[in-house]
Amino acid sequence: MSLSVGTEPEIAPSQPRRRIPFWAWPLGLAAILVVLSVIRLVTGIGDISSSGTLGATLALAMPLALAGLGGLWSERAGVINIGLEGMMILGTWGAAFGAIHGGPWAGVLGAMVCGAIGGLVHALATVTFGVDHIVSGVALNIVALGAASYLAARFFGELEGGSDVQSPPLPSLPKVGIPGLSEPLKSVEDEGWFFVSELAALLRAATTNLSLLTVIALLIVVGTWWLLWRTSFGLRVRSCGESPVAAETLGINVYLYKYVAVTASGALAGLGGGFLAMVASNAYRESQTDGRGYIGLAAMIFGNWRPGGVLMGSGLFGFMDALQLRGGGAAIHALLLLIGVLLLALGVWQIVRRQRFVQGTLAIVIGIAVALLWFVSETVPGDVTRFAPHLTTLLVLAFASQRLRMPESNGKVYRRGEGH
């Protein structure tokens, strides 16, 4: 017997799940632009919602989104993937090696192949040999760091413009845009109109000088949703993460689907590393990922193991990264007001609607403290500014953890024949 899209077995506890309707996404985006408009008017910091900041957000969010999607593929099949960071590291080297020897698209392919090799190693350890998923992922991160360092010294050290810790400059990927829109949208953005200028800035960032790999990454997000939630293949993958025993009784080769999902996970994480080397930068550099594999994993958890949520979480972390790079302490300081208000609202909601008094009170106390910090200070120290994206990761995970539900059998060692 085999699975079909319309006949999903009972593989997890039956819980009502509220799906976000399609119309809620543009409405949510409009709400975000309204909030950014209010912050800009109250604080006077124009760069907080400029097209430059939003364009940088898009570029910085894509590696995180690709890593998060990689984690989603693996964990939906029941394999925890802490090794995303290592797979991204392998992808940065693979992108540089491929681009130097075969051009930019060979670099994209090289990033995916090297990341997929890391995913295959993780699958071999966890699926075939039953190694603890966390141990395997951490070991992969350590080995990948050393392997990339050795390979960089071996292949880039004697090249012109290269060294033991970086590659020569890499060829650029094509960029796309809609001609004739940039200048009119810039004029509207410069007017400083409430909401309208923010909308113009967003449209300008999304239609001007956009790397083709960014467009491909966005299509991969949509493709992941369609493949995992709208096809029988995706149903089988998800069944392996919810109840591999039930999936096996229905004739599914659980090992095969886990291998496919974890290898795809590595390819996506590797592509995220390639994005860092070829789009966010123009060369491979040692320690280039800077923990983004872990932030991508956090984005996946924040997104509740769903592609749309991964994109939202990556956008949030990318926005914080863009602010600290472009606006520095002044822009991060302006965000303190927003963070304080959101924490206060979250605390009231936790107490009134969820009856969670401890969590609600904690959120309110932290919100008041953050708001007071905004009132009594004029900027944020540089050390805090650089730590802002990682601090955002911790706060989001702390307050979002109440609504999360991971796949039922995620992280559990499965052995063929357990259901017999």
Tab-separated table of C-alpha atoms in Angstrom:
chain	number	residue	atom	x	y	z
A	1	MET	CA	0.000	0.000	0.000
A	2	SER	CA	1.257	3.522	-0.718
A	3	LEU	CA	0.303	7.000	0.373
A	4	SER	CA	-1.536	9.522	-1.734
A	5	VAL	CA	-2.096	13.213	-1.130
A	6	GLY	CA	-5.664	12.762	-0.061
A	7	THR	CA	-5.178	9.836	2.329
A	8	GLU	CA	-2.786	10.926	5.064
A	9	PRO	CA	-2.639	8.388	7.906
A	10	GLU	CA	-3.035	9.256	11.563
A	11	ILE	CA	0.666	9.732	12.276
A	12	ALA	CA	0.508	12.336	15.003
A	13	PRO	CA	-1.809	13.464	17.774
A	14	SER	CA	-4.838	15.070	16.217
A	15	GLN	CA	-4.684	18.758	17.097
A	16	PRO	CA	-6.584	21.577	15.426
A	17	ARG	CA	-4.149	23.719	13.494
A	18	ARG	CA	-5.018	27.193	12.344
A	19	ARG	CA	-3.646	27.912	8.908
A	20	ILE	CA	-2.788	31.469	7.964
A	21	PRO	CA	-5.046	32.493	5.052
A	22	PHE	CA	-3.430	33.880	1.926
A	23	TRP	CA	-4.891	37.359	2.401
A	24	ALA	CA	-3.212	37.625	5.819
A	25	TRP	CA	0.289	37.770	4.285
A	26	PRO	CA	-0.111	41.097	2.405
A	27	LEU	CA	-2.069	42.459	5.360
A	28	GLY	CA	0.757	41.504	7.709
A	29	LEU	CA	3.305	43.102	5.377
A	30	ALA	CA	1.249	46.300	5.334
A	31	ALA	CA	1.137	46.263	9.147
A	32	ILE	CA	4.938	45.950	9.282
A	33	LEU	CA	5.310	48.953	6.962
A	34	VAL	CA	2.921	50.977	9.154
A	35	VAL	CA	4.996	50.137	12.228
A	36	LEU	CA	8.216	51.139	10.450
A	37	SER	CA	6.549	54.414	9.406
A	38	VAL	CA	5.589	55.176	13.000
A	39	ILE	CA	9.121	54.441	14.249
A	40	ARG	CA	10.619	56.651	11.532
A	41	LEU	CA	8.330	59.561	12.416
A	42	VAL	CA	8.778	59.218	16.194
A	43	THR	CA	12.556	58.742	16.183
A	44	GLY	CA	13.506	60.716	13.083
A	45	ILE	CA	15.785	57.900	11.871
A	46	GLY	CA	15.051	57.697	8.139
A	47	ASP	CA	17.433	54.842	7.396
A	48	ILE	CA	15.335	52.423	9.422
A	49	SER	CA	12.974	51.920	6.475
A	50	SER	CA	15.013	53.122	3.494
A	51	SER	CA	15.289	51.135	0.279
A	52	GLY	CA	18.987	50.599	1.024
A	53	THR	CA	18.198	49.002	4.380
A	54	LEU	CA	15.384	46.889	2.960
A	55	GLY	CA	17.558	45.783	0.040
A	56	ALA	CA	20.326	44.812	2.460
A	57	THR	CA	17.716	42.973	4.547
A	58	LEU	CA	16.705	40.906	1.535
A	59	ALA	CA	20.315	40.048	0.713
A	60	LEU	CA	21.189	39.173	4.318
A	61	ALA	CA	17.990	37.156	4.854
A	62	MET	CA	18.468	34.804	1.902
A	63	PRO	CA	21.408	32.763	3.327
A	64	LEU	CA	19.458	32.387	6.576
A	65	ALA	CA	16.316	31.355	4.695
A	66	LEU	CA	18.204	28.752	2.669
A	67	ALA	CA	19.796	27.339	5.814
A	68	GLY	CA	16.398	27.366	7.541
A	69	LEU	CA	14.818	25.539	4.614
A	70	GLY	CA	17.628	23.007	4.821
A	71	GLY	CA	16.802	22.416	8.465
A	72	LEU	CA	13.110	22.158	7.593
A	73	TRP	CA	13.703	19.426	4.992
A	74	SER	CA	15.798	17.395	7.403
A	75	GLU	CA	13.620	17.776	10.481
A	76	ARG	CA	10.374	17.182	8.614
A	77	ALA	CA	11.888	13.778	7.835
A	78	GLY	CA	12.731	13.257	11.517
A	79	VAL	CA	16.472	14.093	11.541
A	80	ILE	CA	17.648	17.021	13.685
A	81	ASN	CA	20.242	18.987	11.733
A	82	ILE	CA	22.565	20.955	13.990
A	83	GLY	CA	25.153	20.582	11.219
A	84	LEU	CA	23.702	23.378	9.056
A	85	GLU	CA	26.613	25.626	9.972
A	86	GLY	CA	29.125	23.082	8.742
A	87	MET	CA	27.183	22.515	5.529
A	88	MET	CA	27.152	26.265	4.906
A	89	ILE	CA	30.916	26.382	5.478
A	90	LEU	CA	31.420	23.635	2.902
A	91	GLY	CA	29.142	25.586	0.556
A	92	THR	CA	31.255	28.731	0.802
A	93	TRP	CA	34.360	26.821	-0.258
A	94	GLY	CA	32.506	24.881	-2.960
A	95	ALA	CA	31.110	28.104	-4.430
A	96	ALA	CA	34.563	29.661	-4.644
A	97	PHE	CA	36.178	26.569	-6.125
A	98	GLY	CA	33.427	26.138	-8.724
A	99	ALA	CA	33.275	29.814	-9.659
A	100	ILE	CA	37.052	30.084	-10.138
A	101	HIS	CA	37.212	27.034	-12.402
A	102	GLY	CA	33.871	27.177	-14.210
A	103	GLY	CA	32.171	30.527	-13.768
A	104	PRO	CA	29.405	31.796	-11.471
A	105	TRP	CA	26.838	29.061	-12.169
A	106	ALA	CA	29.466	26.401	-11.596
A	107	GLY	CA	29.998	28.135	-8.255
A	108	VAL	CA	26.298	27.737	-7.430
A	109	LEU	CA	26.495	24.054	-8.355
A	110	GLY	CA	29.699	23.603	-6.361
A	111	ALA	CA	28.092	25.114	-3.264
A	112	MET	CA	25.128	22.740	-3.496
A	113	VAL	CA	27.295	19.676	-4.156
A	114	CYS	CA	29.614	20.362	-1.209
A	115	GLY	CA	26.670	21.044	1.082
A	116	ALA	CA	24.951	17.867	-0.139
A	117	ILE	CA	28.084	15.863	0.714
A	118	GLY	CA	27.837	17.203	4.259
A	119	GLY	CA	24.153	16.247	4.354
A	120	LEU	CA	24.950	12.768	3.061
A	121	VAL	CA	27.530	12.271	5.814
A	122	HIS	CA	24.990	13.400	8.425
A	123	ALA	CA	22.388	11.024	6.986
A	124	LEU	CA	24.857	8.131	7.010
A	125	ALA	CA	25.701	8.748	10.656
A	126	THR	CA	22.161	9.286	11.932
A	127	VAL	CA	19.983	7.107	9.691
A	128	THR	CA	22.233	4.126	8.996
A	129	PHE	CA	24.458	3.981	12.096
A	130	GLY	CA	22.020	5.509	14.610
A	131	VAL	CA	24.424	8.146	15.929
A	132	ASP	CA	22.798	10.747	18.154
A	133	HIS	CA	21.637	13.565	15.871
A	134	ILE	CA	23.103	16.353	18.002
A	135	VAL	CA	26.479	14.626	18.312
A	136	SER	CA	26.635	14.027	14.561
A	137	GLY	CA	25.710	17.639	13.760
A	138	VAL	CA	28.261	19.131	16.145
A	139	ALA	CA	30.969	16.798	14.827
A	140	LEU	CA	30.106	17.790	11.267
A	141	ASN	CA	30.451	21.483	12.141
A	142	ILE	CA	33.898	20.911	13.594
A	143	VAL	CA	35.109	18.731	10.717
A	144	ALA	CA	33.696	21.086	8.063
A	145	LEU	CA	35.515	24.058	9.580
A	146	GLY	CA	38.832	22.222	9.495
A	147	ALA	CA	38.222	20.763	6.028
A	148	ALA	CA	37.357	24.142	4.515
A	149	SER	CA	40.417	25.728	6.108
A	150	TYR	CA	42.686	22.987	4.697
A	151	LEU	CA	41.080	23.086	1.230
A	152	ALA	CA	41.321	26.873	1.084
A	153	ALA	CA	45.034	26.770	1.889
A	154	ARG	CA	45.519	23.932	-0.603
A	155	PHE	CA	43.639	25.438	-3.559
A	156	PHE	CA	43.584	29.223	-2.995
A	157	GLY	CA	46.863	29.897	-1.212
A	158	GLU	CA	49.019	30.233	-4.324
A	159	LEU	CA	46.464	31.870	-6.617
A	160	GLU	CA	46.829	35.547	-7.495
A	161	GLY	CA	44.642	37.550	-5.130
A	162	GLY	CA	44.113	34.547	-2.860
A	163	SER	CA	45.633	33.357	0.394
A	164	ASP	CA	45.334	30.557	2.913
A	165	VAL	CA	42.195	32.185	4.377
A	166	GLN	CA	40.455	33.620	1.330
A	167	SER	CA	39.950	33.078	-2.385
A	168	PRO	CA	40.618	35.479	-5.248
A	169	PRO	CA	37.646	37.674	-6.262
A	170	LEU	CA	34.841	35.580	-7.742
A	171	PRO	CA	32.868	36.248	-10.934
A	172	SER	CA	29.501	37.887	-10.286
A	173	LEU	CA	26.089	36.369	-10.836
A	174	PRO	CA	23.640	38.250	-13.108
A	175	LYS	CA	21.440	40.940	-11.575
A	176	VAL	CA	17.866	41.703	-12.570
A	177	GLY	CA	15.417	44.550	-12.111
A	178	ILE	CA	12.477	46.345	-13.686
A	179	PRO	CA	13.750	49.240	-15.821
A	180	GLY	CA	12.258	52.680	-15.276
A	181	LEU	CA	10.971	52.115	-11.736
A	182	SER	CA	13.979	52.962	-9.591
A	183	GLU	CA	14.001	56.755	-9.958
A	184	PRO	CA	10.215	57.346	-9.605
A	185	LEU	CA	10.116	55.108	-6.532
A	186	LYS	CA	13.154	56.923	-5.091
A	187	SER	CA	11.337	60.246	-5.510
A	188	VAL	CA	8.311	58.930	-3.588
A	189	GLU	CA	10.584	57.460	-0.912
A	190	ASP	CA	12.363	60.789	-0.416
A	191	GLU	CA	9.049	62.588	0.216
A	192	GLY	CA	8.778	60.958	3.649
A	193	TRP	CA	5.055	60.261	3.371
A	194	PHE	CA	3.506	58.012	6.004
A	195	PHE	CA	3.336	54.388	4.777
A	196	VAL	CA	3.516	55.401	1.098
A	197	SER	CA	7.243	56.131	1.272
A	198	GLU	CA	7.877	52.831	3.052
A	199	LEU	CA	5.912	50.999	0.355
A	200	ALA	CA	7.914	52.757	-2.359
A	201	ALA	CA	11.171	51.851	-0.570
A	202	LEU	CA	10.131	48.193	-0.395
A	203	LEU	CA	9.178	48.096	-4.086
A	204	ARG	CA	12.436	49.787	-5.040
A	205	ALA	CA	14.462	47.288	-3.003
A	206	ALA	CA	12.607	44.372	-4.636
A	207	THR	CA	12.880	45.616	-8.237
A	208	THR	CA	16.305	47.245	-8.459
A	209	ASN	CA	19.688	45.563	-8.939
A	210	LEU	CA	18.530	42.238	-7.489
A	211	SER	CA	20.813	39.228	-7.712
A	212	LEU	CA	19.291	36.432	-9.756
A	213	LEU	CA	20.237	34.025	-6.955
A	214	THR	CA	17.953	35.994	-4.619
A	215	VAL	CA	15.049	35.389	-6.991
A	216	ILE	CA	15.954	31.703	-7.192
A	217	ALA	CA	16.078	31.481	-3.382
A	218	LEU	CA	12.579	32.984	-3.098
A	219	LEU	CA	11.316	30.483	-5.683
A	220	ILE	CA	12.894	27.683	-3.637
A	221	VAL	CA	10.835	28.797	-0.624
A	222	VAL	CA	7.633	28.525	-2.678
A	223	GLY	CA	8.811	25.265	-4.255
A	224	THR	CA	9.511	23.743	-0.845
A	225	TRP	CA	5.994	24.572	0.317
A	226	TRP	CA	4.446	23.050	-2.800
A	227	LEU	CA	6.622	19.945	-2.795
A	228	LEU	CA	6.288	19.079	0.906
A	229	TRP	CA	2.635	20.049	1.394
A	230	ARG	CA	1.020	19.497	-2.000
A	231	THR	CA	2.566	16.294	-3.371
A	232	SER	CA	2.557	12.642	-2.373
A	233	PHE	CA	6.364	12.763	-2.180
A	234	GLY	CA	6.165	15.514	0.431
A	235	LEU	CA	3.519	13.613	2.368
A	236	ARG	CA	5.814	10.598	2.554
A	237	VAL	CA	8.724	12.755	3.741
A	238	ARG	CA	6.617	14.317	6.477
A	239	SER	CA	5.210	10.945	7.517
A	240	CYS	CA	8.786	9.788	8.174
A	241	GLY	CA	9.177	12.660	10.634
A	242	GLU	CA	5.839	12.132	12.342
A	243	SER	CA	5.637	8.345	12.623
A	244	PRO	CA	8.187	6.295	10.674
A	245	VAL	CA	6.646	3.074	12.025
A	246	ALA	CA	3.246	3.972	10.556
A	247	ALA	CA	4.929	5.053	7.315
A	248	GLU	CA	6.747	1.703	7.084
A	249	THR	CA	3.508	-0.237	7.503
A	250	LEU	CA	2.166	1.658	4.470
A	251	GLY	CA	5.056	0.508	2.312
A	252	ILE	CA	7.266	3.598	2.488
A	253	ASN	CA	11.039	3.126	2.366
A	254	VAL	CA	11.719	5.304	5.406
A	255	TYR	CA	15.505	5.123	5.096
A	256	LEU	CA	15.381	6.291	1.484
A	257	TYR	CA	13.181	9.286	2.201
A	258	LYS	CA	15.294	10.299	5.198
A	259	TYR	CA	18.437	10.106	3.046
A	260	VAL	CA	16.835	12.207	0.299
A	261	ALA	CA	15.582	14.831	2.752
A	262	VAL	CA	18.850	15.192	4.696
A	263	THR	CA	20.913	15.337	1.496
A	264	ALA	CA	18.569	18.022	0.126
A	265	SER	CA	18.960	19.792	3.464
A	266	GLY	CA	22.722	19.894	2.968
A	267	ALA	CA	22.373	21.143	-0.618
A	268	LEU	CA	20.142	24.031	0.501
A	269	ALA	CA	22.451	24.966	3.386
A	270	GLY	CA	25.413	24.771	1.001
A	271	LEU	CA	23.595	27.099	-1.395
A	272	GLY	CA	23.159	29.499	1.524
A	273	GLY	CA	26.921	29.405	2.036
A	274	GLY	CA	27.421	29.972	-1.687
A	275	PHE	CA	25.157	33.011	-1.451
A	276	LEU	CA	27.456	34.454	1.213
A	277	ALA	CA	30.532	33.928	-0.942
A	278	MET	CA	29.125	35.055	-4.291
A	279	VAL	CA	26.393	37.618	-3.526
A	280	ALA	CA	26.812	38.998	-0.010
A	281	SER	CA	30.559	39.103	-0.682
A	282	ASN	CA	32.682	38.504	-3.752
A	283	ALA	CA	35.071	35.878	-2.367
A	284	TYR	CA	35.412	32.971	0.017
A	285	ARG	CA	36.711	33.995	3.433
A	286	GLU	CA	37.463	31.843	6.437
A	287	SER	CA	34.721	31.966	9.116
A	288	GLN	CA	32.478	33.684	6.584
A	289	THR	CA	29.295	32.069	7.879
A	290	ASP	CA	29.746	33.630	11.359
A	291	GLY	CA	27.115	31.434	12.997
A	292	ARG	CA	24.454	31.962	10.330
A	293	GLY	CA	23.745	28.242	10.199
A	294	TYR	CA	22.601	28.404	13.818
A	295	ILE	CA	20.534	31.531	13.123
A	296	GLY	CA	18.954	29.726	10.154
A	297	LEU	CA	18.073	26.876	12.518
A	298	ALA	CA	16.524	29.441	14.870
A	299	ALA	CA	14.536	30.899	11.960
A	300	MET	CA	13.199	27.421	11.198
A	301	ILE	CA	12.099	26.934	14.807
A	302	PHE	CA	10.574	30.424	14.914
A	303	GLY	CA	8.701	29.563	11.703
A	304	ASN	CA	7.265	26.407	13.307
A	305	TRP	CA	8.861	24.129	10.715
A	306	ARG	CA	6.983	25.771	7.806
A	307	PRO	CA	8.478	27.617	4.769
A	308	GLY	CA	6.519	30.843	5.222
A	309	GLY	CA	7.553	31.052	8.855
A	310	VAL	CA	11.186	30.388	7.904
A	311	LEU	CA	11.043	33.333	5.487
A	312	MET	CA	9.516	35.586	8.160
A	313	GLY	CA	12.122	34.633	10.747
A	314	SER	CA	14.955	35.089	8.267
A	315	GLY	CA	13.592	38.499	7.315
A	316	LEU	CA	13.543	39.567	10.969
A	317	PHE	CA	17.121	38.469	11.607
A	318	GLY	CA	18.262	39.900	8.263
A	319	PHE	CA	16.643	43.236	9.112
A	320	MET	CA	18.483	43.434	12.430
A	321	ASP	CA	21.749	42.569	10.691
A	322	ALA	CA	21.135	45.224	8.012
A	323	LEU	CA	20.380	47.863	10.640
A	324	GLN	CA	23.543	47.230	12.604
A	325	LEU	CA	25.617	47.309	9.406
A	326	ARG	CA	24.034	50.413	7.852
A	327	GLY	CA	22.570	52.473	10.669
A	328	GLY	CA	24.766	51.484	13.589
A	329	GLY	CA	23.817	52.348	17.138
A	330	ALA	CA	21.328	55.093	16.207
A	331	ALA	CA	19.150	52.748	14.137
A	332	ILE	CA	19.260	49.969	16.740
A	333	HIS	CA	18.369	52.547	19.383
A	334	ALA	CA	15.285	53.519	17.391
A	335	LEU	CA	14.196	49.886	17.360
A	336	LEU	CA	14.263	49.762	21.167
A	337	LEU	CA	10.967	51.659	21.199
A	338	LEU	CA	9.338	49.084	18.931
A	339	ILE	CA	10.745	46.160	20.911
A	340	GLY	CA	9.483	47.639	24.183
A	341	VAL	CA	5.965	48.174	22.848
A	342	LEU	CA	5.813	44.703	21.293
A	343	LEU	CA	6.966	43.052	24.518
A	344	LEU	CA	4.324	44.958	26.496
A	345	ALA	CA	1.628	43.865	24.037
A	346	LEU	CA	2.897	40.292	24.136
A	347	GLY	CA	2.840	40.269	27.924
A	348	VAL	CA	-0.742	41.531	28.093
A	349	TRP	CA	-1.793	38.958	25.482
A	350	GLN	CA	-0.086	36.130	27.402
A	351	ILE	CA	-1.912	37.095	30.607
A	352	VAL	CA	-5.363	37.937	29.211
A	353	ARG	CA	-5.731	35.383	26.415
A	354	ARG	CA	-3.414	32.509	27.366
A	355	GLN	CA	-3.563	32.758	31.190
A	356	ARG	CA	0.205	32.473	31.337
A	357	PHE	CA	0.968	34.863	34.164
A	358	VAL	CA	4.679	34.113	34.608
A	359	GLN	CA	5.555	34.506	30.924
A	360	GLY	CA	3.285	37.540	30.556
A	361	THR	CA	4.706	39.310	33.576
A	362	LEU	CA	8.264	38.628	32.423
A	363	ALA	CA	7.501	40.057	28.974
A	364	ILE	CA	5.943	43.188	30.501
A	365	VAL	CA	8.903	43.758	32.847
A	366	ILE	CA	11.415	43.367	30.012
A	367	GLY	CA	9.280	45.610	27.757
A	368	ILE	CA	9.217	48.378	30.361
A	369	ALA	CA	12.972	48.075	30.859
A	370	VAL	CA	13.624	48.298	27.098
A	371	ALA	CA	11.286	51.312	26.734
A	372	LEU	CA	13.019	53.071	29.631
A	373	LEU	CA	16.377	52.366	28.014
A	374	TRP	CA	15.129	54.118	24.862
A	375	PHE	CA	13.987	57.167	26.842
A	376	VAL	CA	17.158	57.627	28.870
A	377	SER	CA	19.725	56.917	26.137
A	378	GLU	CA	20.545	58.423	22.765
A	379	THR	CA	22.410	55.566	21.116
A	380	VAL	CA	23.434	51.937	21.646
A	381	PRO	CA	27.059	50.934	22.351
A	382	GLY	CA	28.895	49.373	19.432
A	383	ASP	CA	29.345	46.006	21.157
A	384	VAL	CA	25.590	45.728	21.757
A	385	THR	CA	24.911	46.814	18.160
A	386	ARG	CA	27.029	44.007	16.738
A	387	PHE	CA	25.301	41.509	19.018
A	388	ALA	CA	21.797	42.735	18.075
A	389	PRO	CA	20.972	39.980	15.513
A	390	HIS	CA	22.002	37.222	17.930
A	391	LEU	CA	20.120	38.874	20.816
A	392	THR	CA	17.040	39.057	18.610
A	393	THR	CA	17.401	35.330	17.929
A	394	LEU	CA	17.404	34.544	21.654
A	395	LEU	CA	14.419	36.794	22.431
A	396	VAL	CA	12.312	35.503	19.571
A	397	LEU	CA	12.941	31.864	20.466
A	398	ALA	CA	12.248	32.527	24.143
A	399	PHE	CA	8.835	34.101	23.537
A	400	ALA	CA	7.805	32.050	20.482
A	401	SER	CA	8.511	28.665	22.049
A	402	GLN	CA	5.027	28.427	23.582
A	403	ARG	CA	3.304	27.858	20.240
A	404	LEU	CA	5.777	25.501	18.576
A	405	ARG	CA	5.202	21.897	17.552
A	406	MET	CA	8.086	19.962	16.039
A	407	PRO	CA	7.517	16.755	14.046
A	408	GLU	CA	6.535	13.978	16.455
A	409	SER	CA	9.506	11.665	15.818
A	410	ASN	CA	12.105	14.361	15.222
A	411	GLY	CA	15.473	13.330	16.626
A	412	LYS	CA	14.448	9.756	17.453
A	413	VAL	CA	16.551	6.883	16.179
A	414	TYR	CA	14.509	4.659	13.890
A	415	ARG	CA	15.272	1.068	12.986
A	416	ARG	CA	13.584	-0.775	10.126
A	417	GLY	CA	11.049	-3.338	11.310
A	418	GLU	CA	10.189	-1.641	14.634
A	419	GLY	CA	6.501	-1.840	13.837
A	420	HIS	CA	6.477	-5.622	13.372
